[in-house]
PDB file of C-alpha atoms in Angstrom:
ATOM      1  CA  UNK W  10      80.186 117.107 146.362  1.00  0.00           C
ATOM      2  CA  UNK W  11      79.735 120.836 146.726  1.00  0.00           C
ATOM      3  CA  UNK W  12      83.404 121.396 145.730  1.00  0.00           C
ATOM      4  CA  UNK W  13      82.944 119.325 142.586  1.00  0.00           C
ATOM      5  CA  UNK W  14      79.982 121.490 141.579  1.00  0.00           C
ATOM      6  CA  UNK W  15      81.995 124.680 142.125  1.00  0.00           C
ATOM      7  CA  UNK W  16      84.922 123.290 140.114  1.00  0.00           C
ATOM      8  CA  UNK W  17      82.614 122.248 137.276  1.00  0.00           C
ATOM      9  CA  UNK W  18      80.883 125.630 137.293  1.00  0.00           C
ATOM     10  CA  UNK W  19      84.302 127.373 137.251  1.00  0.00           C
ATOM     11  CA  UNK W  20      85.435 125.258 134.267  1.00  0.00           C
ATOM     12  CA  UNK W  21      82.273 126.076 132.339  1.00  0.00           C
ATOM     13  CA  UNK W  22      82.211 129.802 133.123  1.00  0.00           C
ATOM     14  CA  UNK W  23      85.949 130.519 132.984  1.00  0.00           C
ATOM     15  CA  UNK W  24      87.764 127.579 131.392  1.00  0.00           C
ATOM     16  CA  UNK W  25      85.801 127.180 128.173  1.00  0.00           C
ATOM     17  CA  UNK W  26      85.917 130.903 127.197  1.00  0.00           C
ATOM     18  CA  UNK W  27      89.646 131.083 127.971  1.00  0.00           C
ATOM     19  CA  UNK W  28      90.385 127.968 125.929  1.00  0.00           C
ATOM     20  CA  UNK W  29      88.190 129.233 123.084  1.00  0.00           C
ATOM     21  CA  UNK W  30      89.933 132.628 123.156  1.00  0.00           C
ATOM     22  CA  UNK W  31      93.403 131.089 123.033  1.00  0.00           C
ATOM     23  CA  UNK W  32      92.337 128.667 120.298  1.00  0.00           C
ATOM     24  CA  UNK W  33      90.808 131.508 118.275  1.00  0.00           C
ATOM     25  CA  UNK W  34      93.992 133.557 118.553  1.00  0.00           C
ATOM     26  CA  UNK W  35      96.099 130.599 117.464  1.00  0.00           C
ATOM     27  CA  UNK W  36      93.798 130.035 114.486  1.00  0.00           C
ATOM     28  CA  UNK W  37      94.063 133.720 113.463  1.00  0.00           C
ATOM     29  CA  UNK W  38      97.869 133.551 113.597  1.00  0.00           C
ATOM     30  CA  UNK W  39      97.906 130.334 111.576  1.00  0.00           C
ATOM     31  CA  UNK W  40      95.578 131.892 109.002  1.00  0.00           C
ATOM     32  CA  UNK W  41      97.796 134.995 108.674  1.00  0.00           C
ATOM     33  CA  UNK W  42     100.815 132.739 108.194  1.00  0.00           C
ATOM     34  CA  UNK W  43      99.052 130.751 105.462  1.00  0.00           C
ATOM     35  CA  UNK W  44      98.034 133.981 103.703  1.00  0.00           C
ATOM     36  CA  UNK W  45     101.625 135.254 103.818  1.00  0.00           C
ATOM     37  CA  UNK W  46     102.901 131.949 102.407  1.00  0.00           C
ATOM     38  CA  UNK W  47     100.309 132.113  99.628  1.00  0.00           C
ATOM     39  CA  UNK W  48     101.334 135.667  98.697  1.00  0.00           C
ATOM     40  CA  UNK W  49     105.006 134.638  98.609  1.00  0.00           C
ATOM     41  CA  UNK W  50     104.223 131.629  96.427  1.00  0.00           C
ATOM     42  CA  UNK W  51     102.129 133.762  94.063  1.00  0.00           C
ATOM     43  CA  UNK W  52     104.936 136.310  93.723  1.00  0.00           C
ATOM     44  CA  UNK W  53     107.462 133.564  93.011  1.00  0.00           C
ATOM     45  CA  UNK W  54     105.162 131.979  90.433  1.00  0.00           C
ATOM     46  CA  UNK W  55     104.591 135.323  88.695  1.00  0.00           C
ATOM     47  CA  UNK W  56     108.341 135.950  88.561  1.00  0.00           C
ATOM     48  CA  UNK W  57     108.997 132.537  87.023  1.00  0.00           C
ATOM     49  CA  UNK W  58     106.225 133.079  84.476  1.00  0.00           C
ATOM     50  CA  UNK W  59     107.797 136.394  83.461  1.00  0.00           C
ATOM     51  CA  UNK W  60     111.204 134.734  83.099  1.00  0.00           C
ATOM     52  CA  UNK W  61     109.723 131.970  80.933  1.00  0.00           C
ATOM     53  CA  UNK W  62     107.908 134.531  78.789  1.00  0.00           C
ATOM     54  CA  UNK W  63     111.124 136.499  78.255  1.00  0.00           C
ATOM     55  CA  UNK W  64     113.034 133.314  77.376  1.00  0.00           C
ATOM     56  CA  UNK W  65     110.309 132.300  74.935  1.00  0.00           C
ATOM     57  CA  UNK W  66     110.439 135.729  73.288  1.00  0.00           C
ATOM     58  CA  UNK W  67     114.224 135.480  72.857  1.00  0.00           C
ATOM     59  CA  UNK W  68     113.910 132.017  71.323  1.00  0.00           C
ATOM     60  CA  UNK W  69     111.177 133.187  68.958  1.00  0.00           C
ATOM     61  CA  UNK W  70     113.401 136.064  67.797  1.00  0.00           C
ATOM     62  CA  UNK W  71     116.262 133.669  67.118  1.00  0.00           C
ATOM     63  CA  UNK W  72     113.994 131.366  65.126  1.00  0.00           C
ATOM     64  CA  UNK W  73     112.765 134.333  63.068  1.00  0.00           C
ATOM     65  CA  UNK W  74     116.358 135.277  62.267  1.00  0.00           C
ATOM     66  CA  UNK W  75     117.181 131.714  61.266  1.00  0.00           C
ATOM     67  CA  UNK W  76     114.079 131.515  59.095  1.00  0.00           C
ATOM     68  CA  UNK W  77     115.010 134.788  57.410  1.00  0.00           C
ATOM     69  CA  UNK W  78     118.560 133.587  56.767  1.00  0.00           C
ATOM     70  CA  UNK W  79     117.354 130.331  55.249  1.00  0.00           C
ATOM     71  CA  UNK W  80     114.602 131.798  53.089  1.00  0.00           C
ATOM     72  CA  UNK W  81     116.258 135.049  51.989  1.00  0.00           C
ATOM     73  CA  UNK W  82     119.773 133.863  51.230  1.00  0.00           C
ATOM     74  CA  UNK W  83     119.490 130.170  50.611  1.00  0.00           C
ATOM     75  CA  UNK W  84     122.068 130.158  47.820  1.00  0.00           C
ATOM     76  CA  UNK W  85     124.879 131.846  49.730  1.00  0.00           C
ATOM     77  CA  UNK W  86     124.124 130.115  53.014  1.00  0.00           C
ATOM     78  CA  UNK W  87     126.846 127.491  52.708  1.00  0.00           C
ATOM     79  CA  UNK W  88     129.470 130.181  52.028  1.00  0.00           C
ATOM     80  CA  UNK W  89     128.267 132.231  54.992  1.00  0.00           C
ATOM     81  CA  UNK W  90     128.420 129.209  57.309  1.00  0.00           C
ATOM     82  CA  UNK W  91     131.960 128.459  56.193  1.00  0.00           C
ATOM     83  CA  UNK W  92     133.019 132.088  56.818  1.00  0.00           C
ATOM     84  CA  UNK W  93     131.466 131.907  60.320  1.00  0.00           C
ATOM     85  CA  UNK W  94     133.389 128.723  61.052  1.00  0.00           C
ATOM     86  CA  UNK W  95     136.667 130.382  60.049  1.00  0.00           C
ATOM     87  CA  UNK W  96     135.940 133.581  62.013  1.00  0.00           C
ATOM     88  CA  UNK W  97     137.796 133.948  65.339  1.00  0.00           C
ATOM     89  CA  UNK W  98     135.725 133.515  68.480  1.00  0.00           C
ATOM     90  CA  UNK W  99     135.460 136.573  70.707  1.00  0.00           C
TER      91      UNK W  99
END
């Protein structure tokens, strides 16, 4: 019975702090990993948003050009389209 008391006392005094220390270290490592993954995901998301913004800007410029062609030179548009069809592709 005396040995059981010593073993129990040893587990309380030594075992619990050791287990808590190891568990705390594991939690800190896991938390650092999650933070690194979040930063990587944020960077990837920002890059995609910039790419989409650039693509949108290019499309808006093309639409402006098409609108200008249609509104400014509506009468000669058919002739211009025909000339573009006959032009050689580069």
